[in-house]
Coordinates of C-alpha atoms in Angstrom, one line a residue:
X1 CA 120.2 6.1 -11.7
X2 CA 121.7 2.8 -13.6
X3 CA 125.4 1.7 -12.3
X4 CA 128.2 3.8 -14.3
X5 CA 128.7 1.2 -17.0
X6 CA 132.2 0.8 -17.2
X7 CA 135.1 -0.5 -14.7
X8 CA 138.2 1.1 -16.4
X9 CA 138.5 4.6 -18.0
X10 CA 141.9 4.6 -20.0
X11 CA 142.6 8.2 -20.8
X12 CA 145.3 9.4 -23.0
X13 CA 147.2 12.4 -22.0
X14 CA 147.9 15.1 -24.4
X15 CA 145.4 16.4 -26.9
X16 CA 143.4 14.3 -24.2
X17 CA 143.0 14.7 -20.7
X18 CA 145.5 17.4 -21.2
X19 CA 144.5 21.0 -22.4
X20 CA 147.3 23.0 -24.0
X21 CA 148.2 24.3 -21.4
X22 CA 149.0 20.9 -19.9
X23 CA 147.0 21.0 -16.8
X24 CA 143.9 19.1 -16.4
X25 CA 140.5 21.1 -15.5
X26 CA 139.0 21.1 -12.6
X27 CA 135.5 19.6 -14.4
X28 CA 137.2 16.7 -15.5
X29 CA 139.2 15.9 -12.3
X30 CA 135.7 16.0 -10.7
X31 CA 134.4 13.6 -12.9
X32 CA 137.0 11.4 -13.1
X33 CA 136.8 11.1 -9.1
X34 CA 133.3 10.7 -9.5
X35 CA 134.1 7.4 -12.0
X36 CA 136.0 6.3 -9.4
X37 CA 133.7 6.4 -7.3
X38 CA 131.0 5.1 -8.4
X39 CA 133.6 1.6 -9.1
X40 CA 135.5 2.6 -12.0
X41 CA 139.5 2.8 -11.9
X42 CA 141.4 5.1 -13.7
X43 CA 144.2 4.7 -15.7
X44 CA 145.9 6.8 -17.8
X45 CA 147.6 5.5 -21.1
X46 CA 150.6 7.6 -22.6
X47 CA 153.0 7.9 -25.6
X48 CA 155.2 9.5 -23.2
X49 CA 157.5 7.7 -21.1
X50 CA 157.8 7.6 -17.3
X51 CA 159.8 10.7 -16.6
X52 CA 158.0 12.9 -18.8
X53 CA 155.0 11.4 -17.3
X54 CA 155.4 11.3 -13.5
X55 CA 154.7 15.4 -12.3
X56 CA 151.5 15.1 -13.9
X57 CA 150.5 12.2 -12.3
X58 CA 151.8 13.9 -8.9
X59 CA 149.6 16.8 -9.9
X60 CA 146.9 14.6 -10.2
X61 CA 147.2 12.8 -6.7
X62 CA 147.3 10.0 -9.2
X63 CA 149.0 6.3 -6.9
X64 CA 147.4 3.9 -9.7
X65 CA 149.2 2.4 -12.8
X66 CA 150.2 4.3 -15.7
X67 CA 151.0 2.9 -19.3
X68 CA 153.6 5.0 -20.7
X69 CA 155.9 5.1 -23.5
X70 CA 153.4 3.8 -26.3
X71 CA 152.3 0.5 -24.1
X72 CA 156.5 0.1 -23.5
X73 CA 155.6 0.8 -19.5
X74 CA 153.6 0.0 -17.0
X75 CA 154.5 2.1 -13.9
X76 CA 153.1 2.0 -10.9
X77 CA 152.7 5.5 -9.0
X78 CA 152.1 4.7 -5.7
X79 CA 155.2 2.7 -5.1
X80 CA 157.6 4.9 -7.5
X81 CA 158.1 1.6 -9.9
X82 CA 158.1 0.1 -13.1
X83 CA 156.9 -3.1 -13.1
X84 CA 156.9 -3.7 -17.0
X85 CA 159.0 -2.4 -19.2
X86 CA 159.5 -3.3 -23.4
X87 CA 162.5 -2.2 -25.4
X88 CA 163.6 -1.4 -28.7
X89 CA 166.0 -3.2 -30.4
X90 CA 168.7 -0.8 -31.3
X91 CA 170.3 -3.1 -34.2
X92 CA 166.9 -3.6 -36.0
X93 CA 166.2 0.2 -35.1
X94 CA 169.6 1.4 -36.9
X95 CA 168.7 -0.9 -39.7
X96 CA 165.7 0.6 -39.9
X97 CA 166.7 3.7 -39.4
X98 CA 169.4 3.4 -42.3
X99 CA 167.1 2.0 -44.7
X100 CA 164.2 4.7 -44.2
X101 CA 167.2 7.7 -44.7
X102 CA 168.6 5.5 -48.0
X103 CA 164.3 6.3 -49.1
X104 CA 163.4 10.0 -47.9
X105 CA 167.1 11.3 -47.2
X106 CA 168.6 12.7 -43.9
X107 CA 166.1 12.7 -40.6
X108 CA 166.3 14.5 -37.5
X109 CA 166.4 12.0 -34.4
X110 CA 165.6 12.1 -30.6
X111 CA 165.1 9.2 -28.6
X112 CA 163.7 8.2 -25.3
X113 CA 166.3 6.3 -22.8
X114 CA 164.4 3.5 -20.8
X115 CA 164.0 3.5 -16.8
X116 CA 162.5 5.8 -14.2
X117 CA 164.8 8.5 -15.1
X118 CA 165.5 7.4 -19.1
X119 CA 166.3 10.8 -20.8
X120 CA 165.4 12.0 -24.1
X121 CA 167.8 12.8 -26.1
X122 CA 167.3 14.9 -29.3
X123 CA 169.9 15.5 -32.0
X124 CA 170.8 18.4 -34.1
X125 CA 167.3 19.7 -36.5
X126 CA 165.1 18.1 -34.2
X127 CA 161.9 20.5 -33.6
X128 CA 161.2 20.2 -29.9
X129 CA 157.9 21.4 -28.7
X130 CA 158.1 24.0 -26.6
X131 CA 157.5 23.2 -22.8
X132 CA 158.8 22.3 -19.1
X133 CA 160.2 18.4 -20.5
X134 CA 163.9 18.5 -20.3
X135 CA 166.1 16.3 -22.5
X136 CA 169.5 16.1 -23.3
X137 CA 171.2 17.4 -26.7
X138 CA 172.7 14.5 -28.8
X139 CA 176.4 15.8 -30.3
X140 CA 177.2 12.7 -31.8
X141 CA 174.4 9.9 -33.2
X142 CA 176.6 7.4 -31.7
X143 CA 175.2 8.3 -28.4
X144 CA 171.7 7.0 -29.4
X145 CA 172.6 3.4 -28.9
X146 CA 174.7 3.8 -25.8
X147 CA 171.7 2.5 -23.5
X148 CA 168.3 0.5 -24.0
X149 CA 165.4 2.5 -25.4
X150 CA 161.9 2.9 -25.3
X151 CA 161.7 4.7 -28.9
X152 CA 163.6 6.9 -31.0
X153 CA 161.8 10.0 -32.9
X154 CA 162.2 11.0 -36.3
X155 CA 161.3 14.1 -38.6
X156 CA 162.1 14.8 -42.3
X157 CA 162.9 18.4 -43.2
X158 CA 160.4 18.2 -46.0
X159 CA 157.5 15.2 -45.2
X160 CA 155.0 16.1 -43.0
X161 CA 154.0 14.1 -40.1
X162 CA 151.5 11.3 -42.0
X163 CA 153.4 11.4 -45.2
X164 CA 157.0 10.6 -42.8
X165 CA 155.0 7.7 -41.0
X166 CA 153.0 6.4 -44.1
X167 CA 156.6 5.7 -45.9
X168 CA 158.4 4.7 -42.8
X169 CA 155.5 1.8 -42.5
X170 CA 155.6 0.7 -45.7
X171 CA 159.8 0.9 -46.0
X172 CA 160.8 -0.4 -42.7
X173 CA 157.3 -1.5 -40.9
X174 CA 158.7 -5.2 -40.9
X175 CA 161.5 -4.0 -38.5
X176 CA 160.0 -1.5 -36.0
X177 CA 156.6 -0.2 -35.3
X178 CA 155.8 3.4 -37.1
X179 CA 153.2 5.8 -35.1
X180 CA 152.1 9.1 -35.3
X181 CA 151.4 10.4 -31.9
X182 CA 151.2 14.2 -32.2
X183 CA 152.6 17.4 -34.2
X184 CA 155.8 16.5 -35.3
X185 CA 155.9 13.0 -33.0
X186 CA 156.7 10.3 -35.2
X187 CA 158.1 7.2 -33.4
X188 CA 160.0 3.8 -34.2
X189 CA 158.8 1.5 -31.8
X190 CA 159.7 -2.4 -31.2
X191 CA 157.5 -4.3 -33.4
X192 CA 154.1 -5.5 -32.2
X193 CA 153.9 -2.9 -29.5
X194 CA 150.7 -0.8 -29.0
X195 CA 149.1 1.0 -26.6
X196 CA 146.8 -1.9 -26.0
X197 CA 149.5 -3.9 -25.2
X198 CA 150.1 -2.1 -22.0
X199 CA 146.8 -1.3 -21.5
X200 CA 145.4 -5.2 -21.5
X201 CA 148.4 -6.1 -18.9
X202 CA 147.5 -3.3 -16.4
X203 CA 143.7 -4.3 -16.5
X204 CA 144.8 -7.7 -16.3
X205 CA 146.5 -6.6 -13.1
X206 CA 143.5 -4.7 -12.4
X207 CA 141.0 -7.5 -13.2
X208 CA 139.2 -5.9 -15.6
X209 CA 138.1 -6.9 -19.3
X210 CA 138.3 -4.8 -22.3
X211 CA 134.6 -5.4 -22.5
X212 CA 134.6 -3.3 -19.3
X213 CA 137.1 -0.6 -20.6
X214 CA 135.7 3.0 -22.2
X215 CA 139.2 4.6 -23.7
X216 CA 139.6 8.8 -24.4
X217 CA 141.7 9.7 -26.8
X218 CA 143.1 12.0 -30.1
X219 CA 145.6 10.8 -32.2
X220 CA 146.5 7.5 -34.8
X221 CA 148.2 5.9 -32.3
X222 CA 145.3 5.5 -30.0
X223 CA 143.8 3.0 -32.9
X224 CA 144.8 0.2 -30.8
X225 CA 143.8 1.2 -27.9
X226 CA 140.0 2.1 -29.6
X227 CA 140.0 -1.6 -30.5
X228 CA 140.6 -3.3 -27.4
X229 CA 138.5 -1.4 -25.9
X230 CA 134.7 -1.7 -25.5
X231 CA 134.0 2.2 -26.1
X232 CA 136.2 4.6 -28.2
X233 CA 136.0 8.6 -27.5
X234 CA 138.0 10.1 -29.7
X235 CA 138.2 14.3 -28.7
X236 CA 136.7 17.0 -31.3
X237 CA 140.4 17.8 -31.8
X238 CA 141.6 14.2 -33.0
X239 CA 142.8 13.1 -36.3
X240 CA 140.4 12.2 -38.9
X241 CA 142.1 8.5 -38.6
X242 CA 140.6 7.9 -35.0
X243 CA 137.8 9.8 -35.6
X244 CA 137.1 7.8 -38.2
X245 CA 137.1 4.3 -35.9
X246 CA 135.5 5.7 -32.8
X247 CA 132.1 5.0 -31.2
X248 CA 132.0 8.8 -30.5
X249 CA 133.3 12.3 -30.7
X250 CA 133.0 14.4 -27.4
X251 CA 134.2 17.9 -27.3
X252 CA 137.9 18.9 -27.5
X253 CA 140.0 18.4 -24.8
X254 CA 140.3 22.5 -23.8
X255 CA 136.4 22.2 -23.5
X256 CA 136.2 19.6 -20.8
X257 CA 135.4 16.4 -23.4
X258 CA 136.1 13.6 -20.7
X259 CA 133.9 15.5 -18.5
X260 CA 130.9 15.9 -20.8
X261 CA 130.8 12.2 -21.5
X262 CA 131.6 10.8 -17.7
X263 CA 128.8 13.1 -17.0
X264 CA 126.4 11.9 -18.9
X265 CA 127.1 8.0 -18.5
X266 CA 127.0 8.8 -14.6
X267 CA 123.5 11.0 -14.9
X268 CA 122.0 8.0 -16.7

C-alpha cells in the first residue's frame, strides 16, 4: 500500500460531512480516523460560527482546530478557545446593507454575534431552517449593531438565493464579501474573507501546505477553499458552481461521499 497522500483533510460541515439529519455516519467517522491515522489531521472548515458549531465537534470527540464562521474563526476544541477571530465592520455593513435594499427593496436580516457564545439573531421575515440552533429574535434592527459580528444574513421576499447574491456582489461587493452558503443562506461578510483564509492560518499552525491539503465540500462558498487546496471534492449534492471547479464529484453526503473517497486513497 502507498502512504495516504495527503496531510490535511478540510471537510466542510453541512451538505458535507453532515447528512440531513445532521449526524455524521459511522462509515465516515471510520475513515476519517483511519486518515488520521495513517498521518493525516483533520480539520473541519465551517460557514457556521463557533456556537453553532461546537456540539458537533463534541459529538465527534473532535479536540483539533475548527474554522468557523466563513474563515472568521479559528477555534480550538480542545482548550474551549478562539484563537483567531475576524469581524465585520458594521458601518460599511449598514452602508452596504442600505444601498443593496435602495436596489432590490426591503430584506429580511439575521446576524451572527462574535465570541464563544455570539448569538444569532434573526429579525422579522427571516426563514430559519428548521433545527436544534437557537438564536434570538431581533424586535428592533437597531439591535444588529449593538455588538461585533461575524456576518449578518439576508433574504429577499422575491430573489432566490443566487439571484440575491449575484446582485448583492455586483451592488455592494466593494464593501462586504457576498456568499452563498446554503438554502436560503446568503451572507455579508468583511471584505477579503474566505474560507481559505482560515483554513491557510490553521495549517500554518498545523504545518501543513495547501499542496498537502484534499478539501470536501458542497456549496459556492467552498470555491476558495477548492483553490487553495491541492484536491477539491465537491459532494454529488453540490451546486453546479463548485462542481464545476472541482478535481472530483464523490457521492452525496447521505451516501457516505467522504468515506468512499478516504477509502479509496487509503486502499491504494
Amino acid at each position: 500500500m502507498s502512504p495516504f497522500p495527503y496531510r490535511l483533510v478540510a471537510t466542510d460541515l453541512d451538505g458535507t460531512l453532515l447528512r440531513p439529519d445532521e449526524t455524521v455516519s459511522r462509515r465516515t467517522r471510520d475513515a476519517l480516523a483511519a486518515a488520521t491515522e495513517a498521518g493525516a489531521a483533520h480539520i473541519v472548515v465551517t460557514g457556521r460560527s463557533v456556537p453553532w458549531t461546537r456540539h458537533i465537534l463534541e459529538d465527534l470527540g473532535y479536540e483539533g482546530l475548527a474554522v468557523c464562521g466563513q474563515g472568521a474563526q479559528v477555534y480550538h476544541a480542545g482548550e474551549h478557545r478562539l484563537l483567531t477571530s475576524v469581524t465585520l465592520d458594521r458601518q460599511l455593513a449598514g452602508l452596504a446593507l442600505a444601498k443593496l435594499e435602495a436596489e432590490v427593496g426591503p430584506l429580511a436580516l439575521a446576524a451572527s454575534r462574535d465570541g464563544l457564545d455570539g448569538e444569532v439573531l434573526v429579525g422579522a421575515g427571516y426563514r430559519v431552517q428548521d433545527g436544534p440552533l437557537p438564536y434570538l429574535p431581533l424586535d428592533d434592527v437597531a439591535q444588529l449593531w449593538s455588538a461585533p459580528l461575524n456576518k449578518v444574513y439576508i433574504q429577499h421576499p422575491e430573489l432566490d438565493d443566487d439571484a440575491l447574491a449575484a446582485t448583492a456582489r455586483q451592488v455592494v461587493g466593494g464593501l462586504v464579501d457576498v456568499v452563498m452558503a446554503g438554502a436560503g443562506v446568503v451572507e455579508l461578510l468583511p471584505l477579503g474573507l474566505t474560507k481559505a483564509t482560515g483554513l491557510s492560518l490553521a495549517a500554518r499552525r498545523l504545518g501543513v501546505k495547501a499542496a498537502e491539503t484534499i478539501a470536501f465540500g458542497d456549496m459556492p462558498n467552498d470555491i476558495p477553499m477548492f483553490a487553495w487546496a491541492r484536491h477539491g471534492v465537491a459532494m454529488a449534492n453540490a451546486h453546479d458552481d463548485l462542481k464545476s471547479v472541482a478535481d472530483e464529484v464523490t457521492a452525496a453526503s447521505d451516501e457516505d461521499g467522504i468515506a468512499l473517497t478516504l477509502e479509496r486513497l487509503l486502499s491504494r
